[in-house]
Amino acid sequence: MDKIKEIVESFYSKAVKDVIIGYHFRKIQEGKSVDVLSPDISFFKDHIPRIVTFWKFQLLGEKTKETFNLVNSHIPLSIRPGELDRWLTLFHQTLDEFENDELIALWRERLSFFEKRFRVFI
């Protein structure tokens, strides 16, 4: 399993269960989990690859035919500042669990960039 996919799946497994931001993630699950508040990562089988592709593009410059308009796709969620803070906290905690200093450092830079972009709209 590649590191980016592993990190994305680890983050999602935390985020979908999170008391503060989990409800945003559970809105996009495919099907209905028996445990409504704690769906298995398999309920995101179509979404996770898209997110992995996004991060490979951001971190590795991998070409993709997909287009990403991160801010516009999240505006309808009405994300609040505290929710953005929680997303960042969970993402940084997830990154702390992995080794690959160069990749993790670059990922943290990209998170900071996206945080600034999102703060303009929330």
Coordinates of C-alpha atoms in Angstrom, one line a residue:
M1 CA 0.0 0.0 0.0
D2 CA 1.4 3.4 -0.8
K3 CA 2.1 5.8 1.9
I4 CA -0.4 8.5 0.7
K5 CA -3.3 6.0 0.5
E6 CA -2.3 4.7 4.0
I7 CA -2.3 8.1 5.5
V8 CA -5.6 9.2 3.8
E9 CA -7.3 6.0 5.0
S10 CA -6.0 6.4 8.5
F11 CA -7.2 10.0 8.6
Y12 CA -10.6 9.1 7.3
S13 CA -11.0 6.3 9.9
K14 CA -10.5 8.9 12.6
A15 CA -12.5 11.7 11.0
V16 CA -15.7 9.7 10.3
K17 CA -15.9 8.8 14.0
D18 CA -15.0 12.2 15.3
V19 CA -17.6 13.9 17.5
I20 CA -16.9 17.4 16.0
I21 CA -16.4 16.8 12.3
G22 CA -17.5 13.3 11.7
Y23 CA -21.0 14.3 10.6
H24 CA -19.5 16.1 7.6
F25 CA -17.7 12.9 6.5
R26 CA -20.7 10.6 7.2
K27 CA -22.7 12.7 4.7
I28 CA -20.7 11.2 1.8
Q29 CA -20.6 7.6 2.9
E30 CA -21.8 5.1 0.3
G31 CA -24.6 3.0 1.8
K32 CA -25.7 2.8 5.4
S33 CA -23.5 1.4 8.1
V34 CA -24.9 -0.7 10.9
D35 CA -23.1 1.7 13.3
V36 CA -24.3 5.0 12.0
L37 CA -21.8 7.1 14.1
S38 CA -18.8 4.9 13.2
P39 CA -18.9 3.7 9.6
D40 CA -16.2 1.4 8.3
I41 CA -13.8 2.9 5.8
S42 CA -15.2 0.6 3.2
F43 CA -18.3 2.9 3.0
F44 CA -16.0 5.4 1.3
K45 CA -14.6 3.1 -1.4
D46 CA -15.4 5.6 -4.2
H47 CA -14.4 8.7 -2.3
I48 CA -11.1 7.6 -0.9
P49 CA -9.4 7.0 -4.3
R50 CA -10.4 10.6 -5.3
I51 CA -8.8 12.0 -2.2
V52 CA -5.7 9.9 -2.7
T53 CA -5.5 11.2 -6.3
F54 CA -5.8 14.7 -5.0
W55 CA -3.0 14.4 -2.5
K56 CA -0.7 12.6 -5.0
F57 CA -1.3 15.6 -7.3
Q58 CA -0.6 18.0 -4.5
L59 CA 2.4 16.2 -3.0
L60 CA 4.0 14.4 -5.9
G61 CA 2.8 16.4 -8.9
E62 CA 1.2 13.3 -10.4
K63 CA -0.8 14.1 -13.4
T64 CA -4.6 13.5 -13.3
K65 CA -7.6 14.0 -15.5
E66 CA -9.7 14.8 -12.4
T67 CA -10.2 18.4 -11.5
F68 CA -10.4 19.6 -8.0
N69 CA -12.0 22.8 -6.7
L70 CA -11.4 22.2 -3.1
V71 CA -12.9 25.4 -1.7
N72 CA -16.1 25.4 -3.9
S73 CA -16.8 21.7 -3.1
H74 CA -16.7 22.4 0.6
I75 CA -18.6 25.7 0.8
P76 CA -22.0 24.0 0.9
L77 CA -20.9 22.2 4.1
S78 CA -20.8 25.5 6.0
I79 CA -17.7 24.5 7.8
R80 CA -17.1 26.5 11.0
P81 CA -13.7 27.7 12.2
G82 CA -13.7 25.1 15.0
E83 CA -14.4 22.3 12.6
L84 CA -11.5 23.4 10.4
D85 CA -9.3 23.5 13.5
R86 CA -10.4 19.9 14.4
W87 CA -9.8 18.7 10.8
L88 CA -6.2 20.1 11.0
T89 CA -5.6 18.6 14.4
L90 CA -6.7 15.2 13.3
F91 CA -4.7 15.4 10.1
H92 CA -1.6 16.5 12.0
Q93 CA -2.1 13.7 14.5
T94 CA -2.4 11.2 11.7
L95 CA 0.8 12.5 10.0
D96 CA 2.6 12.2 13.4
E97 CA 1.9 8.4 13.2
F98 CA 3.9 8.0 10.0
E99 CA 7.6 8.1 9.0
N100 CA 8.8 9.8 5.9
D101 CA 10.1 13.1 7.0
E102 CA 10.2 14.6 3.5
L103 CA 6.7 13.6 2.5
I104 CA 5.2 14.6 5.9
A105 CA 6.9 18.0 5.9
L106 CA 5.6 18.7 2.4
W107 CA 2.1 17.5 3.5
R108 CA 2.2 19.9 6.5
E109 CA 3.1 22.8 4.2
R110 CA 0.1 21.9 1.9
L111 CA -2.2 21.7 4.9
S112 CA -1.1 25.2 6.0
F113 CA -1.8 26.5 2.5
F114 CA -5.3 25.0 2.4
E115 CA -6.0 26.2 5.9
K116 CA -5.3 29.8 4.8
R117 CA -7.5 29.4 1.7
F118 CA -10.4 27.9 3.8
R119 CA -10.2 30.6 6.5
V120 CA -11.1 33.2 3.9
F121 CA -14.4 31.4 3.3
I122 CA -15.5 30.4 6.8

